[in-house]
PDB file of C-alpha atoms in Angstrom:
ATOM      1  CA  MET U 211     -87.713  29.352 188.332  1.00 39.00           C
ATOM      2  CA  GLN U 212     -84.886  27.231 188.763  1.00 39.00           C
ATOM      3  CA  THR U 213     -83.940  24.648 186.009  1.00 39.00           C
ATOM      4  CA  LYS U 214     -79.830  22.707 186.990  1.00 42.00           C
ATOM      5  CA  GLY U 215     -80.153  21.541 190.515  1.00 42.00           C
ATOM      6  CA  SER U 216     -77.563  18.100 191.879  1.00 39.00           C
ATOM      7  CA  ILE U 217     -78.552  14.812 192.792  1.00 39.00           C
ATOM      8  CA  SER U 218     -78.813  16.196 196.644  1.00 41.00           C
ATOM      9  CA  ASP U 219     -80.694  18.564 196.122  1.00 41.00           C
ATOM     10  CA  VAL U 220     -83.468  15.667 195.360  1.00 38.00           C
ATOM     11  CA  PRO U 221     -85.522  14.205 198.498  1.00 43.00           C
ATOM     12  CA  GLU U 222     -85.534  10.752 198.973  1.00 42.00           C
ATOM     13  CA  GLN U 223     -89.179  10.696 198.393  1.00 41.00           C
ATOM     14  CA  GLU U 224     -88.791  11.460 195.097  1.00 38.00           C
ATOM     15  CA  GLU U 225     -86.550   8.795 194.144  1.00 40.00           C
ATOM     16  CA  VAL U 226     -89.388   6.827 195.300  1.00 39.00           C
ATOM     17  CA  THR U 227     -91.819   8.342 193.729  1.00 40.00           C
ATOM     18  CA  LEU U 228     -90.020   7.592 190.470  1.00 40.00           C
ATOM     19  CA  GLN U 229     -89.821   4.095 191.161  1.00 43.00           C
ATOM     20  CA  HIS U 230     -93.735   4.711 191.356  1.00 44.00           C
ATOM     21  CA  VAL U 231     -93.456   5.785 188.069  1.00 41.00           C
ATOM     22  CA  VAL U 232     -91.768   3.035 186.294  1.00 43.00           C
ATOM     23  CA  ARG U 233     -92.996   0.527 187.076  1.00 48.00           C
ATOM     24  CA  GLY U 234     -96.920   2.638 185.718  1.00 51.00           C
ATOM     25  CA  ARG U 235     -95.239   2.470 182.666  1.00 50.00           C
ATOM     26  CA  CYS U 236     -94.362  -0.986 182.934  1.00 53.00           C
ATOM     27  CA  ARG U 237     -97.471  -2.455 184.430  1.00 55.00           C
ATOM     28  CA  ARG U 238     -99.410  -0.188 181.498  1.00 59.00           C
ATOM     29  CA  GLY U 239     -97.015  -1.760 178.961  1.00 59.00           C
ATOM     30  CA  VAL U 240     -97.454  -5.687 179.641  1.00 57.00           C
ATOM     31  CA  THR U 241    -101.529  -4.717 179.364  1.00 62.00           C
ATOM     32  CA  THR U 242    -101.268  -3.837 175.747  1.00 65.00           C
ATOM     33  CA  VAL U 243     -98.665  -6.737 175.419  1.00 59.00           C
ATOM     34  CA  VAL U 244    -101.567  -9.064 176.803  1.00 58.00           C
ATOM     35  CA  GLN U 245    -104.098  -7.082 174.752  1.00 62.00           C
ATOM     36  CA  THR U 246    -102.803  -7.323 171.402  1.00 62.00           C
ATOM     37  CA  ILE U 247    -101.699 -11.189 171.462  1.00 57.00           C
ATOM     38  CA  THR U 248    -104.904 -11.644 172.735  1.00 56.00           C
ATOM     39  CA  ARG U 249    -106.875 -10.278 169.499  1.00 60.00           C
ATOM     40  CA  SER U 250    -104.336 -10.713 167.041  1.00 57.00           C
ATOM     41  CA  ILE U 251    -105.018 -14.852 168.004  1.00 55.00           C
ATOM     42  CA  ARG U 252    -108.200 -16.745 166.763  1.00 58.00           C
ATOM     43  CA  ALA U 253    -107.608 -20.151 168.531  1.00 56.00           C
ATOM     44  CA  PRO U 254    -108.212 -19.489 172.324  1.00 58.00           C
ATOM     45  CA  ARG U 255    -105.476 -23.354 173.013  1.00 60.00           C
ATOM     46  CA  HIS U 256    -102.941 -21.054 170.985  1.00 63.00           C
ATOM     47  CA  ALA U 257    -103.679 -17.317 172.695  1.00 64.00           C
ATOM     48  CA  LEU U 258    -103.265 -19.343 175.611  1.00 66.00           C
ATOM     49  CA  HIS U 259    -100.017 -20.639 174.616  1.00 67.00           C
ATOM     50  CA  PHE U 260     -98.475 -17.024 173.628  1.00 66.00           C
ATOM     51  CA  LEU U 261     -99.743 -15.242 176.667  1.00 66.00           C
ATOM     52  CA  GLN U 262     -97.870 -17.879 178.899  1.00 70.00           C
ATOM     53  CA  ALA U 263     -94.438 -16.862 176.956  1.00 71.00           C
ATOM     54  CA  ALA U 264     -95.494 -12.886 176.986  1.00 68.00           C
ATOM     55  CA  LEU U 265     -95.934 -14.072 180.004  1.00 70.00           C
ATOM     56  CA  HIS U 266     -92.336 -15.645 180.563  1.00 72.00           C
ATOM     57  CA  PHE U 267     -90.703 -12.779 178.619  1.00 72.00           C
ATOM     58  CA  LEU U 268     -92.555  -9.829 180.459  1.00 71.00           C
ATOM     59  CA  GLN U 269     -91.893 -11.384 184.326  1.00 74.00           C
ATOM     60  CA  ALA U 270     -88.058 -11.335 183.232  1.00 74.00           C
ATOM     61  CA  ALA U 271     -88.132  -7.602 181.720  1.00 79.00           C
ATOM     62  CA  LEU U 272     -89.928  -6.088 184.937  1.00 82.00           C
ATOM     63  CA  HIS U 273     -87.034  -7.881 186.822  1.00 82.00           C
ATOM     64  CA  PHE U 274     -84.330  -6.048 184.707  1.00 84.00           C
ATOM     65  CA  LEU U 275     -86.327  -2.644 184.445  1.00 86.00           C
ATOM     66  CA  GLN U 276     -86.723  -2.548 188.555  1.00 88.00           C
ATOM     67  CA  ALA U 277     -82.442  -3.815 188.431  1.00 89.00           C
ATOM     68  CA  ASN U 278     -81.898  -1.050 186.413  1.00 88.00           C
ATOM     69  CA  CYS U 279     -83.963   1.220 188.331  1.00 89.00           C
ATOM     70  CA  LEU U 280     -82.753  -0.154 191.448  1.00 91.00           C
ATOM     71  CA  MET U 281     -78.783   0.255 190.505  1.00 92.00           C
ATOM     72  CA  SER U 282     -79.384   4.151 189.364  1.00 91.00           C
ATOM     73  CA  ILE U 283     -80.992   5.027 192.846  1.00 91.00           C
ATOM     74  CA  ALA U 284     -77.766   3.840 194.697  1.00 92.00           C
ATOM     75  CA  PHE U 285     -75.963   5.188 191.600  1.00 90.00           C
ATOM     76  CA  ALA U 286     -77.181   8.905 192.658  1.00 91.00           C
ATOM     77  CA  ARG U 287     -77.033   7.764 196.326  1.00 90.00           C
ATOM     78  CA  VAL U 288     -73.052   6.763 195.630  1.00 91.00           C
ATOM     79  CA  SER U 289     -73.222  10.741 194.217  1.00 90.00           C
ATOM     80  CA  ARG U 290     -74.946  11.867 197.534  1.00 90.00           C
ATOM     81  CA  TYR U 291     -71.867   9.955 199.906  1.00 91.00           C
ATOM     82  CA  ASP U 292     -69.053  11.088 197.714  1.00 90.00           C
ATOM     83  CA  ARG U 293     -69.782  14.209 198.440  1.00 90.00           C
ATOM     84  CA  SER U 294     -71.408  14.474 201.909  1.00 90.00           C
ATOM     85  CA  GLY U 295     -70.014  11.738 203.665  1.00 91.00           C
ATOM     86  CA  SER U 296     -73.464  11.254 204.971  1.00 91.00           C
ATOM     87  CA  LEU U 297     -73.946   7.085 206.425  1.00 91.00           C
ATOM     88  CA  ASP U 298     -77.420   7.161 205.497  1.00 91.00           C
ATOM     89  CA  ASP U 299     -76.489   7.824 202.162  1.00 90.00           C
ATOM     90  CA  LEU U 300     -73.713   5.331 201.861  1.00 92.00           C
ATOM     91  CA  GLU U 301     -76.448   2.255 203.634  1.00 92.00           C
ATOM     92  CA  GLY U 302     -78.854   3.809 201.050  1.00 90.00           C
ATOM     93  CA  THR U 303     -76.277   2.357 198.813  1.00 92.00           C
ATOM     94  CA  ILE U 304     -76.282  -1.308 199.749  1.00 95.00           C
ATOM     95  CA  GLY U 305     -79.505  -1.821 199.926  1.00 93.00           C
ATOM     96  CA  PRO U 306     -81.091  -0.657 196.315  1.00 93.00           C
ATOM     97  CA  LEU U 307     -77.816  -2.981 194.846  1.00 95.00           C
ATOM     98  CA  THR U 308     -78.969  -5.953 197.028  1.00 95.00           C
ATOM     99  CA  LYS U 309     -82.230  -6.332 195.896  1.00 93.00           C
ATOM    100  CA  ALA U 310     -81.441  -5.493 192.071  1.00 93.00           C
ATOM    101  CA  LEU U 311     -78.987  -8.537 192.459  1.00 93.00           C
ATOM    102  CA  GLU U 312     -81.929 -10.493 193.512  1.00 92.00           C
ATOM    103  CA  LEU U 313     -83.377  -9.326 190.203  1.00 90.00           C
ATOM    104  CA  LEU U 314     -80.789 -10.519 188.549  1.00 89.00           C
ATOM    105  CA  PRO U 315     -80.476 -14.296 188.107  1.00 85.00           C
ATOM    106  CA  PRO U 316     -76.053 -15.917 188.284  1.00 84.00           C
ATOM    107  CA  GLY U 317     -75.071 -15.978 184.637  1.00 80.00           C
ATOM    108  CA  TYR U 318     -77.741 -12.530 183.877  1.00 81.00           C
ATOM    109  CA  PRO U 319     -75.132 -10.041 181.464  1.00 78.00           C
ATOM    110  CA  ARG U 320     -75.262  -7.445 183.571  1.00 80.00           C
ATOM    111  CA  ARG U 321     -75.076  -8.770 186.239  1.00 88.00           C
ATOM    112  CA  TRP U 322     -70.944  -8.015 187.586  1.00 90.00           C
ATOM    113  CA  THR U 323     -71.598  -4.417 187.170  1.00 91.00           C
ATOM    114  CA  CYS U 324     -74.253  -4.824 190.270  1.00 93.00           C
ATOM    115  CA  LEU U 325     -71.996  -7.295 192.175  1.00 94.00           C
ATOM    116  CA  ASN U 326     -68.918  -5.448 191.464  1.00 94.00           C
ATOM    117  CA  ASN U 327     -70.947  -2.218 192.526  1.00 95.00           C
ATOM    118  CA  LEU U 328     -72.459  -3.595 195.706  1.00 96.00           C
ATOM    119  CA  ALA U 329     -68.104  -4.275 196.557  1.00 96.00           C
ATOM    120  CA  ALA U 330     -67.619  -1.019 196.242  1.00 95.00           C
ATOM    121  CA  ALA U 331     -70.713   0.046 198.848  1.00 96.00           C
ATOM    122  CA  LEU U 332     -69.373  -2.346 200.755  1.00 96.00           C
ATOM    123  CA  ARG U 333     -65.698  -1.468 201.120  1.00 95.00           C
ATOM    124  CA  ARG U 334     -66.184   1.977 201.363  1.00 95.00           C
ATOM    125  CA  ARG U 335     -68.984   0.726 204.686  1.00 95.00           C
ATOM    126  CA  TYR U 336     -65.850  -1.089 205.516  1.00 95.00           C
ATOM    127  CA  ASP U 337     -63.349   1.632 205.090  1.00 94.00           C
ATOM    128  CA  ARG U 338     -66.281   3.703 207.721  1.00 93.00           C
ATOM    129  CA  HIS U 339     -66.653   1.075 210.163  1.00 92.00           C
ATOM    130  CA  GLY U 340     -64.573  -1.841 209.870  1.00 93.00           C
ATOM    131  CA  SER U 341     -66.289  -5.375 209.447  1.00 93.00           C
ATOM    132  CA  VAL U 342     -65.207  -7.909 208.355  1.00 95.00           C
ATOM    133  CA  GLU U 343     -67.941  -9.595 207.448  1.00 96.00           C
ATOM    134  CA  ASP U 344     -68.373  -6.427 204.662  1.00 95.00           C
ATOM    135  CA  LEU U 345     -65.052  -7.241 203.841  1.00 94.00           C
ATOM    136  CA  LYS U 346     -65.971 -11.156 203.419  1.00 96.00           C
ATOM    137  CA  GLU U 347     -68.452 -10.016 201.136  1.00 96.00           C
ATOM    138  CA  MET U 348     -67.064  -7.740 198.984  1.00 95.00           C
ATOM    139  CA  LEU U 349     -64.327 -10.443 198.252  1.00 94.00           C
ATOM    140  CA  ARG U 350     -66.923 -12.878 197.288  1.00 95.00           C
ATOM    141  CA  MET U 351     -68.455 -11.190 195.395  1.00 93.00           C
ATOM    142  CA  HIS U 352     -65.008  -9.711 193.262  1.00 92.00           C
ATOM    143  CA  ARG U 353     -64.575 -13.590 192.990  1.00 92.00           C
ATOM    144  CA  GLU U 354     -68.029 -14.036 191.719  1.00 90.00           C
ATOM    145  CA  VAL U 355     -66.933 -11.228 189.549  1.00 88.00           C
ATOM    146  CA  LEU U 356     -63.949 -13.098 187.786  1.00 87.00           C
ATOM    147  CA  GLY U 357     -65.246 -15.630 187.476  1.00 85.00           C
ATOM    148  CA  LEU U 358     -67.960 -13.986 184.908  1.00 79.00           C
ATOM    149  CA  CYS U 359     -65.102 -12.597 182.968  1.00 75.00           C
ATOM    150  CA  PRO U 360     -64.739 -14.852 179.777  1.00 72.00           C
ATOM    151  CA  PRO U 361     -61.160 -16.901 180.032  1.00 74.00           C
ATOM    152  CA  GLY U 362     -58.048 -14.977 179.492  1.00 70.00           C
ATOM    153  CA  ARG U 363     -59.330 -11.716 180.403  1.00 64.00           C
ATOM    154  CA  ARG U 364     -58.843 -12.270 184.405  1.00 58.00           C
TER     155      ARG U 364
END
């Protein structure tokens, strides 16, 4: 039985399956929180208030978890691209990072990481194809990252 392997050994279908497992666990966690709040609060109007607050918090947490999962997939794909040079892996990096960036609103603490990684992937694609649009988008992202740095750290 093989116990070691590399990310290039993981088929794309297994990456998608991992996403479904993470999402399923998140949904079960949300259900547990809602049931706990509902049981622990006696007055329905108070329960509604707390459930609405919990929903807002959980939506933000779910976006963060989805973005994290997408960034992990992108990291695996760019690692495989660096070894194989496969254009499919490079494109498989840009798509998840773009989706992750959509989930992380401006001002979100880890947004800079996603921006920086997406800019790096666009730079790799620019190096391959020479698309000026990729270069422009990369520069825009780096400017946004710079804007997120505290004064004196730029």
